[in-house]
PDB file of C-alpha atoms in Angstrom:
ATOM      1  CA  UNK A1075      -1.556   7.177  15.841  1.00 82.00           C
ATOM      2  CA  UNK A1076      -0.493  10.212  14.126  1.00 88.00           C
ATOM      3  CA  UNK A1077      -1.129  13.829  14.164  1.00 90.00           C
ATOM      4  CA  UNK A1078      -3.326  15.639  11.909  1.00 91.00           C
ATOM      5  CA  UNK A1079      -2.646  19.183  10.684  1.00 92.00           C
ATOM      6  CA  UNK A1080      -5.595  20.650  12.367  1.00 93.00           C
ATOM      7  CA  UNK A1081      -3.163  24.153  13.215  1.00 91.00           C
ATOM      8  CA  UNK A1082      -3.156  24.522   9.739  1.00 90.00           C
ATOM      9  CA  UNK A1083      -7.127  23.524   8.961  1.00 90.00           C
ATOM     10  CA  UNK A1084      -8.420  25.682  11.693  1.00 91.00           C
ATOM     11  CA  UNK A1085      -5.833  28.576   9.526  1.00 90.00           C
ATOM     12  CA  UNK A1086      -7.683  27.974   6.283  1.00 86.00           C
ATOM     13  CA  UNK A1087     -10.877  27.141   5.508  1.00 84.00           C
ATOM     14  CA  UNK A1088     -11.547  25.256   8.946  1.00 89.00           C
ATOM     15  CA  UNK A1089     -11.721  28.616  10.693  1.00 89.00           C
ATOM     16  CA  UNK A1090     -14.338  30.168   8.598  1.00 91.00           C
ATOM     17  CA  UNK A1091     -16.490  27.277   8.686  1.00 93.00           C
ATOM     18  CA  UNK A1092     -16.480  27.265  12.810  1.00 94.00           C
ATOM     19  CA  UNK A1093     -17.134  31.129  12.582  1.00 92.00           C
ATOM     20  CA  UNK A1094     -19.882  29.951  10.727  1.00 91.00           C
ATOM     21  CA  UNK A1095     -21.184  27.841  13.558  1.00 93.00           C
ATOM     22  CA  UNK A1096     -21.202  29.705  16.300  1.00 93.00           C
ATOM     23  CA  UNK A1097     -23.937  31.842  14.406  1.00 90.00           C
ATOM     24  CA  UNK A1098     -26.407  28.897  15.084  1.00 90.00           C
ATOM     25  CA  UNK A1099     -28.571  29.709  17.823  1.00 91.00           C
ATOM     26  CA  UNK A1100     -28.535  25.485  19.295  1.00 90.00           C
ATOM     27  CA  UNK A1101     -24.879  26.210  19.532  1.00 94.00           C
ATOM     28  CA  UNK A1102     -25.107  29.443  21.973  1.00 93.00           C
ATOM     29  CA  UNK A1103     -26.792  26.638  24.564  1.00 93.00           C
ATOM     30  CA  UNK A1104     -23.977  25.301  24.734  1.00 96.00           C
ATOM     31  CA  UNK A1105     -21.189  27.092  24.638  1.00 96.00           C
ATOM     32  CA  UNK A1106     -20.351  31.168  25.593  1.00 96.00           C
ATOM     33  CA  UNK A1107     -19.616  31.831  21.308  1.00 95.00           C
ATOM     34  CA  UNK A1108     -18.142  35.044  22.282  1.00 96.00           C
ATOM     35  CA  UNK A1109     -15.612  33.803  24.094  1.00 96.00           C
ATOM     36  CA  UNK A1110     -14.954  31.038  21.663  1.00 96.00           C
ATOM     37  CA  UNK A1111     -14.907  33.550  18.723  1.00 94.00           C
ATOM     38  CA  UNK A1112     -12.359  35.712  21.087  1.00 96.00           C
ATOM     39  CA  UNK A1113     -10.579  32.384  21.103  1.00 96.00           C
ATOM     40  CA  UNK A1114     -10.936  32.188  16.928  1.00 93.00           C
ATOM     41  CA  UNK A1115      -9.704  35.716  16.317  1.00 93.00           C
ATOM     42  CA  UNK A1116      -6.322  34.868  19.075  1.00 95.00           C
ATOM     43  CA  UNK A1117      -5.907  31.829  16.996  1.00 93.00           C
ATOM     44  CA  UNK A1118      -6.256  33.658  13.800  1.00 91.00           C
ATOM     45  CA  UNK A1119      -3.144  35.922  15.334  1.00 93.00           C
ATOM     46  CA  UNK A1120      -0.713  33.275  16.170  1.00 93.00           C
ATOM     47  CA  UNK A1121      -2.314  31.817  19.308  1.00 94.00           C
ATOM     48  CA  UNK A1122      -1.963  28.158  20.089  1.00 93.00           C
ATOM     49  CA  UNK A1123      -5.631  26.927  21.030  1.00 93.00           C
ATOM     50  CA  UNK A1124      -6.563  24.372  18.682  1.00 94.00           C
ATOM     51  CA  UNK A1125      -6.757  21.790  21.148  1.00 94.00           C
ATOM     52  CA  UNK A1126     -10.067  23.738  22.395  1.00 95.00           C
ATOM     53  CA  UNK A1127     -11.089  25.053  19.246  1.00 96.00           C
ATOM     54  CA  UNK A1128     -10.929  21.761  17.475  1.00 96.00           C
ATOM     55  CA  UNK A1129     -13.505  19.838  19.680  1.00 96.00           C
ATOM     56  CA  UNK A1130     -15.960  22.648  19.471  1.00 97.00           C
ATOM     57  CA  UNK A1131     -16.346  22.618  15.478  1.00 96.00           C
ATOM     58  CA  UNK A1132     -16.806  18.755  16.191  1.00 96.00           C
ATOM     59  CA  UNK A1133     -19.096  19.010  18.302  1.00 97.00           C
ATOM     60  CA  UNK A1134     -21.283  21.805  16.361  1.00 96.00           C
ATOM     61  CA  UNK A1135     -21.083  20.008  13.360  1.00 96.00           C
ATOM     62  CA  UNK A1136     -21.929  16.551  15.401  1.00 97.00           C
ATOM     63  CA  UNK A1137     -24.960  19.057  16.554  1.00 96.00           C
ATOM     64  CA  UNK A1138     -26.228  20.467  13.424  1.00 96.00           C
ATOM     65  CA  UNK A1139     -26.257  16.688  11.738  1.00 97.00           C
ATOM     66  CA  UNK A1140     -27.805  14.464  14.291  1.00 97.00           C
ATOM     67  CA  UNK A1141     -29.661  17.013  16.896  1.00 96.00           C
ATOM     68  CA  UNK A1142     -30.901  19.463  14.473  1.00 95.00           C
ATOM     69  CA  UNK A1143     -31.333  17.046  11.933  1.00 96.00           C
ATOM     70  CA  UNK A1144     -29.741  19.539   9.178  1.00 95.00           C
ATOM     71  CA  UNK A1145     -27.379  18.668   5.969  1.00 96.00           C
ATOM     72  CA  UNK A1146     -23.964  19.678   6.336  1.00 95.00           C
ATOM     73  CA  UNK A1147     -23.331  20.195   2.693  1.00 94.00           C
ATOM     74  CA  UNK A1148     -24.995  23.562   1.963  1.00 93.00           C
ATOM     75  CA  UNK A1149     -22.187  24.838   5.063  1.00 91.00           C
ATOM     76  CA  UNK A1150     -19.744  22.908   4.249  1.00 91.00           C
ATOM     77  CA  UNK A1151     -19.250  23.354   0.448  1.00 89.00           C
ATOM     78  CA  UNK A1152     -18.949  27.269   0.756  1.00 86.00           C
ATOM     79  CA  UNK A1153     -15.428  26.714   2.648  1.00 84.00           C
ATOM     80  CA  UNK A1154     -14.342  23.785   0.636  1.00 80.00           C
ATOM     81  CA  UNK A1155     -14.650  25.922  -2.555  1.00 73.00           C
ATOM     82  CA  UNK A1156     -12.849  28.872  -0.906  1.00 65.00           C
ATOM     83  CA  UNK A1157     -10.046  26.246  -0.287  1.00 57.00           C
ATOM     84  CA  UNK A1158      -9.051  25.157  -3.622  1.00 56.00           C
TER      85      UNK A1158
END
């Protein structure tokens, strides 16, 4: 195996598009978004908590796609743009 860079995705344009998510209302079933957007704006400061972070944005986008039976482009291409 090998490790991807997801410290540095959740830093750039990553970040933005889980903020994003956690506007959804299917999303607040799930998890408390305040407490995961407290957990965005630590990370955003230096905080190590990726490994918690990470499988949340999964999982929303895994939610928005096959539950909610919504594209992913139309959120996904405003952060790609913003990345290059």
């Amino acid at each position: 195996g090998f490790g991807a860079p997801i410290l540095d995705w959740l830093n750039s344009r990553m970040g933005g598009l889980l903020s994003s998510l956690l506007d959804a209302e299917a999303i607040r079933g799930y998890f408390a978004v305040d407490t995961v957007g407290e957990l965005l704006a630590e990370h955003a400061r230096g905080a190590r908590n990726e490994s918690v972070l990470w499988p949340v944005l999964n999982f929303a986008l895994w939610h928005r796609y096959w539950v909610e039976q919504e594209p992913l482009e139309p959120i996904l291409e405003p952060h790609a743009k913003a990345a290059t």
